[in-house]
Structure formats: C-alpha cells, structure tokens
Amino acid sequence: MPGLEGVPGPFLRSRRAGGVGQKAPPGRRGRGVSDLARIAGVNIPTNKRVVIALQYIHGIGATKAREIIEKVSIPDNRRVNELSDSEVIQIRETIDRDYMVEGDLRRDVSMNIKRLMDLGCYRGLRHRRGLPVRGQRTHTNARTRKGPARPIAGKKK
C-alpha cells in the first residue's frame, strides 16, 4: 500500500494482526497456530502437564482437572504438547458435557449476585454497598472491598 514505508515493524500488515494499523496480540507474535491447544475458549499452555494446564480454564481447579484426565484416561505425567488431536477433542467434549466453565460460569455467578441484590437480602445489600459479604470486620481492614482509605476532614489529632 502506498505511504506505509515509514510505518514501524509491528504495524505492518499481517493476517493475524487484523490489517494495517493494528498490533498482533502480545502472546501470538512469531508463533505458529499449530502449537496451541484451545479448550473451552482458552489457549492452554503447551509445555505444562495436562493437569496443570487445565487449571488455566476458569472453573477448573486441581480436583476437577484430575477427574477430567481420569475420565479421558490420560496419564498424570503427560504434557499438553504430547496429546493427540483425538485426546484434545475428548477433553473438550468432557468439559463441555460435564462442567460449567468460563463464560457460562461467570454469567451464572453474576446472575446469582444480581438475584441477591434484587431480593434486598443482607448479602445482596453488602454486595450493593461494596462491603465484605461473609461476616468480616469492617471497623478496620476490609480495604480490598472498600477501596483506598479516604481522608476525613478534621480527623487530625
């Protein structure tokens, strides 16, 4: 295209970058698509063990990851880059069939919180006010939920 001679390197046209003027996503520069395993909409790391890599998916922890690889009958010490395509498909189907993960789980949690807020119950009010929900003290601490401390006028000694 005319007039692109002075454009710096990462802004050059490429299929992955989506056209002129857009950078390629940070994790995808200089790497082929074939070395990624994509399960439940997440690119899981290829050089880690399957049990660890599955935990990169929101909603799958250590216990569920072990359950999944037992259902698919994959050994514990197998790494993601050693998986065959059929094993990746089996893992993907098992997760889709038996577990609520990623977007569905996030939506479900947010709908539950919204339901509590609409009911006006104690937990809903705490969510609405941005205070701790599970009985923690708020006289001191609770800065994670309340945000940074705001100065009060006339409070100096």
mmCIF file of C-alpha atoms in Angstrom:
data_model
loop_
_atom_site.group_PDB
_atom_site.id
_atom_site.type_symbol
_atom_site.label_atom_id
_atom_site.label_comp_id
_atom_site.label_asym_id
_atom_site.label_seq_id
_atom_site.Cartn_x
_atom_site.Cartn_y
_atom_site.Cartn_z
ATOM 1 C CA MET A 1 0.000 0.000 0.000
ATOM 2 C CA PRO A 2 1.319 3.474 -0.744
ATOM 3 C CA GLY A 3 2.581 5.548 2.145
ATOM 4 C CA LEU A 4 3.449 2.671 4.509
ATOM 5 C CA GLU A 5 7.212 2.785 4.034
ATOM 6 C CA GLY A 6 7.804 4.692 7.293
ATOM 7 C CA VAL A 7 5.434 2.594 9.458
ATOM 8 C CA PRO A 8 7.256 0.784 12.296
ATOM 9 C CA GLY A 9 7.539 -3.039 12.347
ATOM 10 C CA PRO A 10 4.629 -4.283 14.475
ATOM 11 C CA PHE A 11 2.149 -2.202 12.484
ATOM 12 C CA LEU A 12 2.818 -3.938 9.194
ATOM 13 C CA ARG A 13 0.016 -5.871 7.562
ATOM 14 C CA SER A 14 -0.391 -9.466 8.643
ATOM 15 C CA ARG A 15 -3.293 -11.873 8.689
ATOM 16 C CA ARG A 16 -3.078 -12.392 12.450
ATOM 17 C CA ALA A 17 -2.852 -8.687 13.275
ATOM 18 C CA GLY A 18 -6.141 -7.941 11.518
ATOM 19 C CA GLY A 19 -4.847 -5.430 8.980
ATOM 20 C CA VAL A 20 -2.854 -2.243 8.827
ATOM 21 C CA GLY A 21 -2.610 -0.139 11.977
ATOM 22 C CA GLN A 22 -3.271 -2.910 14.497
ATOM 23 C CA LYS A 23 -0.668 -4.744 16.520
ATOM 24 C CA ALA A 24 -0.643 -8.503 16.730
ATOM 25 C CA PRO A 25 -1.856 -9.786 20.124
ATOM 26 C CA PRO A 26 1.069 -9.936 22.604
ATOM 27 C CA GLY A 27 1.124 -13.701 23.059
ATOM 28 C CA ARG A 28 0.946 -14.503 19.355
ATOM 29 C CA ARG A 29 3.999 -12.808 17.822
ATOM 30 C CA GLY A 30 6.293 -15.174 15.981
ATOM 31 C CA ARG A 31 4.475 -18.353 16.987
ATOM 32 C CA GLY A 32 2.527 -20.720 14.779
ATOM 33 C CA VAL A 33 -1.081 -21.607 15.472
ATOM 34 C CA SER A 34 -0.370 -25.356 15.485
ATOM 35 C CA ASP A 35 1.382 -25.378 18.897
ATOM 36 C CA LEU A 36 -1.670 -24.117 20.814
ATOM 37 C CA ALA A 37 -4.303 -26.314 22.446
ATOM 38 C CA ARG A 38 -7.595 -24.425 22.648
ATOM 39 C CA ILE A 39 -10.094 -25.850 25.131
ATOM 40 C CA ALA A 40 -13.281 -24.073 26.295
ATOM 41 C CA GLY A 41 -12.185 -20.877 24.525
ATOM 42 C CA VAL A 42 -8.838 -20.713 26.382
ATOM 43 C CA ASN A 43 -5.378 -21.245 24.913
ATOM 44 C CA ILE A 44 -3.833 -23.569 27.445
ATOM 45 C CA PRO A 45 -0.020 -23.676 27.748
ATOM 46 C CA THR A 46 1.559 -26.491 25.761
ATOM 47 C CA ASN A 47 4.723 -27.188 27.732
ATOM 48 C CA LYS A 48 2.957 -27.934 31.056
ATOM 49 C CA ARG A 49 1.411 -31.152 32.318
ATOM 50 C CA VAL A 50 -2.238 -31.618 31.358
ATOM 51 C CA VAL A 51 -3.426 -31.491 34.998
ATOM 52 C CA ILE A 52 -1.773 -28.094 35.482
ATOM 53 C CA ALA A 53 -2.712 -26.686 32.063
ATOM 54 C CA LEU A 54 -6.423 -27.471 32.530
ATOM 55 C CA GLN A 55 -6.430 -25.244 35.626
ATOM 56 C CA TYR A 56 -5.923 -22.213 33.345
ATOM 57 C CA ILE A 57 -9.619 -22.608 32.472
ATOM 58 C CA HIS A 58 -11.905 -20.596 34.780
ATOM 59 C CA GLY A 59 -13.935 -23.057 36.841
ATOM 60 C CA ILE A 60 -11.470 -25.965 36.759
ATOM 61 C CA GLY A 61 -9.236 -26.476 39.768
ATOM 62 C CA ALA A 62 -6.942 -29.297 40.806
ATOM 63 C CA THR A 63 -9.707 -31.761 41.719
ATOM 64 C CA LYS A 64 -11.761 -31.257 38.556
ATOM 65 C CA ALA A 65 -8.637 -31.395 36.383
ATOM 66 C CA ARG A 66 -7.757 -34.803 37.869
ATOM 67 C CA GLU A 67 -11.354 -36.007 37.341
ATOM 68 C CA ILE A 68 -11.215 -34.946 33.689
ATOM 69 C CA ILE A 69 -7.951 -36.728 32.894
ATOM 70 C CA GLU A 70 -9.216 -39.865 34.686
ATOM 71 C CA LYS A 71 -12.420 -39.825 32.589
ATOM 72 C CA VAL A 72 -10.394 -39.464 29.390
ATOM 73 C CA SER A 73 -7.776 -41.962 30.738
ATOM 74 C CA ILE A 74 -4.687 -39.805 30.208
ATOM 75 C CA PRO A 75 -1.639 -40.487 32.432
ATOM 76 C CA ASP A 76 -0.738 -37.827 35.040
ATOM 77 C CA ASN A 77 2.716 -37.089 33.653
ATOM 78 C CA ARG A 78 1.582 -36.420 30.054
ATOM 79 C CA ARG A 79 2.227 -32.915 28.725
ATOM 80 C CA VAL A 80 -0.147 -30.929 26.527
ATOM 81 C CA ASN A 81 2.183 -30.930 23.505
ATOM 82 C CA GLU A 82 2.249 -34.772 23.671
ATOM 83 C CA LEU A 83 -1.553 -35.056 23.386
ATOM 84 C CA SER A 84 -3.050 -36.350 20.172
ATOM 85 C CA ASP A 85 -5.844 -34.462 18.435
ATOM 86 C CA SER A 86 -8.376 -37.103 19.478
ATOM 87 C CA GLU A 87 -7.362 -36.749 23.152
ATOM 88 C CA VAL A 88 -7.760 -32.953 22.976
ATOM 89 C CA ILE A 89 -11.207 -33.447 21.418
ATOM 90 C CA GLN A 90 -12.138 -35.932 24.176
ATOM 91 C CA ILE A 91 -11.063 -33.456 26.866
ATOM 92 C CA ARG A 92 -13.015 -30.669 25.166
ATOM 93 C CA GLU A 93 -16.170 -32.803 24.905
ATOM 94 C CA THR A 94 -15.888 -33.946 28.540
ATOM 95 C CA ILE A 95 -15.592 -30.359 29.767
ATOM 96 C CA ASP A 96 -18.480 -29.162 27.577
ATOM 97 C CA ARG A 97 -20.716 -32.033 28.688
ATOM 98 C CA ASP A 98 -19.992 -32.295 32.426
ATOM 99 C CA TYR A 99 -18.713 -28.930 33.712
ATOM 100 C CA MET A 100 -19.775 -25.304 33.735
ATOM 101 C CA VAL A 101 -16.722 -23.219 32.836
ATOM 102 C CA GLU A 102 -15.609 -19.797 31.570
ATOM 103 C CA GLY A 103 -18.415 -17.555 30.241
ATOM 104 C CA ASP A 104 -21.312 -19.719 31.453
ATOM 105 C CA LEU A 105 -19.868 -19.913 34.963
ATOM 106 C CA ARG A 106 -19.109 -16.181 35.108
ATOM 107 C CA ARG A 107 -22.645 -15.395 33.889
ATOM 108 C CA ASP A 108 -24.165 -17.772 36.455
ATOM 109 C CA VAL A 109 -22.194 -16.229 39.343
ATOM 110 C CA SER A 110 -23.074 -12.684 38.287
ATOM 111 C CA MET A 111 -26.759 -13.636 37.932
ATOM 112 C CA ASN A 112 -26.723 -15.128 41.448
ATOM 113 C CA ILE A 113 -25.211 -11.924 42.850
ATOM 114 C CA LYS A 114 -27.749 -9.830 40.914
ATOM 115 C CA ARG A 115 -30.568 -12.005 42.288
ATOM 116 C CA LEU A 116 -29.342 -11.425 45.861
ATOM 117 C CA MET A 117 -29.187 -7.675 45.236
ATOM 118 C CA ASP A 118 -32.711 -7.627 43.753
ATOM 119 C CA LEU A 119 -34.092 -9.563 46.725
ATOM 120 C CA GLY A 120 -32.649 -6.991 49.093
ATOM 121 C CA CYS A 121 -31.363 -9.631 51.498
ATOM 122 C CA TYR A 122 -28.376 -8.947 53.742
ATOM 123 C CA ARG A 123 -25.828 -10.483 51.347
ATOM 124 C CA GLY A 124 -27.335 -8.538 48.463
ATOM 125 C CA LEU A 125 -27.100 -5.264 50.372
ATOM 126 C CA ARG A 126 -23.443 -5.961 51.201
ATOM 127 C CA HIS A 127 -22.736 -6.583 47.508
ATOM 128 C CA ARG A 128 -24.599 -3.409 46.555
ATOM 129 C CA ARG A 129 -22.617 -1.297 49.032
ATOM 130 C CA GLY A 130 -19.305 -2.892 48.133
ATOM 131 C CA LEU A 131 -18.642 -4.196 51.648
ATOM 132 C CA PRO A 132 -17.449 -7.644 52.794
ATOM 133 C CA VAL A 133 -20.226 -10.210 52.385
ATOM 134 C CA ARG A 134 -19.130 -13.066 54.629
ATOM 135 C CA GLY A 135 -19.044 -11.517 58.083
ATOM 136 C CA GLN A 136 -15.574 -9.975 58.121
ATOM 137 C CA ARG A 137 -14.934 -6.956 60.315
ATOM 138 C CA THR A 138 -15.104 -3.503 58.728
ATOM 139 C CA HIS A 139 -14.087 -1.215 61.600
ATOM 140 C CA THR A 140 -10.507 -1.707 60.434
ATOM 141 C CA ASN A 141 -9.247 -3.516 57.357
ATOM 142 C CA ALA A 142 -11.670 -4.578 54.559
ATOM 143 C CA ARG A 143 -9.683 -2.312 52.208
ATOM 144 C CA THR A 144 -9.999 -4.757 49.326
ATOM 145 C CA ARG A 145 -13.770 -4.305 49.163
ATOM 146 C CA LYS A 146 -13.936 -0.681 50.371
ATOM 147 C CA GLY A 147 -11.112 0.652 48.207
ATOM 148 C CA PRO A 148 -8.359 3.047 49.292
ATOM 149 C CA ALA A 149 -8.930 4.968 52.530
ATOM 150 C CA ARG A 150 -10.490 8.404 52.002
ATOM 151 C CA PRO A 151 -9.325 11.192 54.298
ATOM 152 C CA ILE A 152 -11.919 12.711 56.623
ATOM 153 C CA ALA A 153 -11.796 16.479 57.236
ATOM 154 C CA GLY A 154 -10.969 17.468 60.814
ATOM 155 C CA LYS A 155 -9.761 13.992 61.789
ATOM 156 C CA LYS A 156 -6.162 15.077 62.650
ATOM 157 C CA LYS A 157 -5.042 14.990 66.258
#
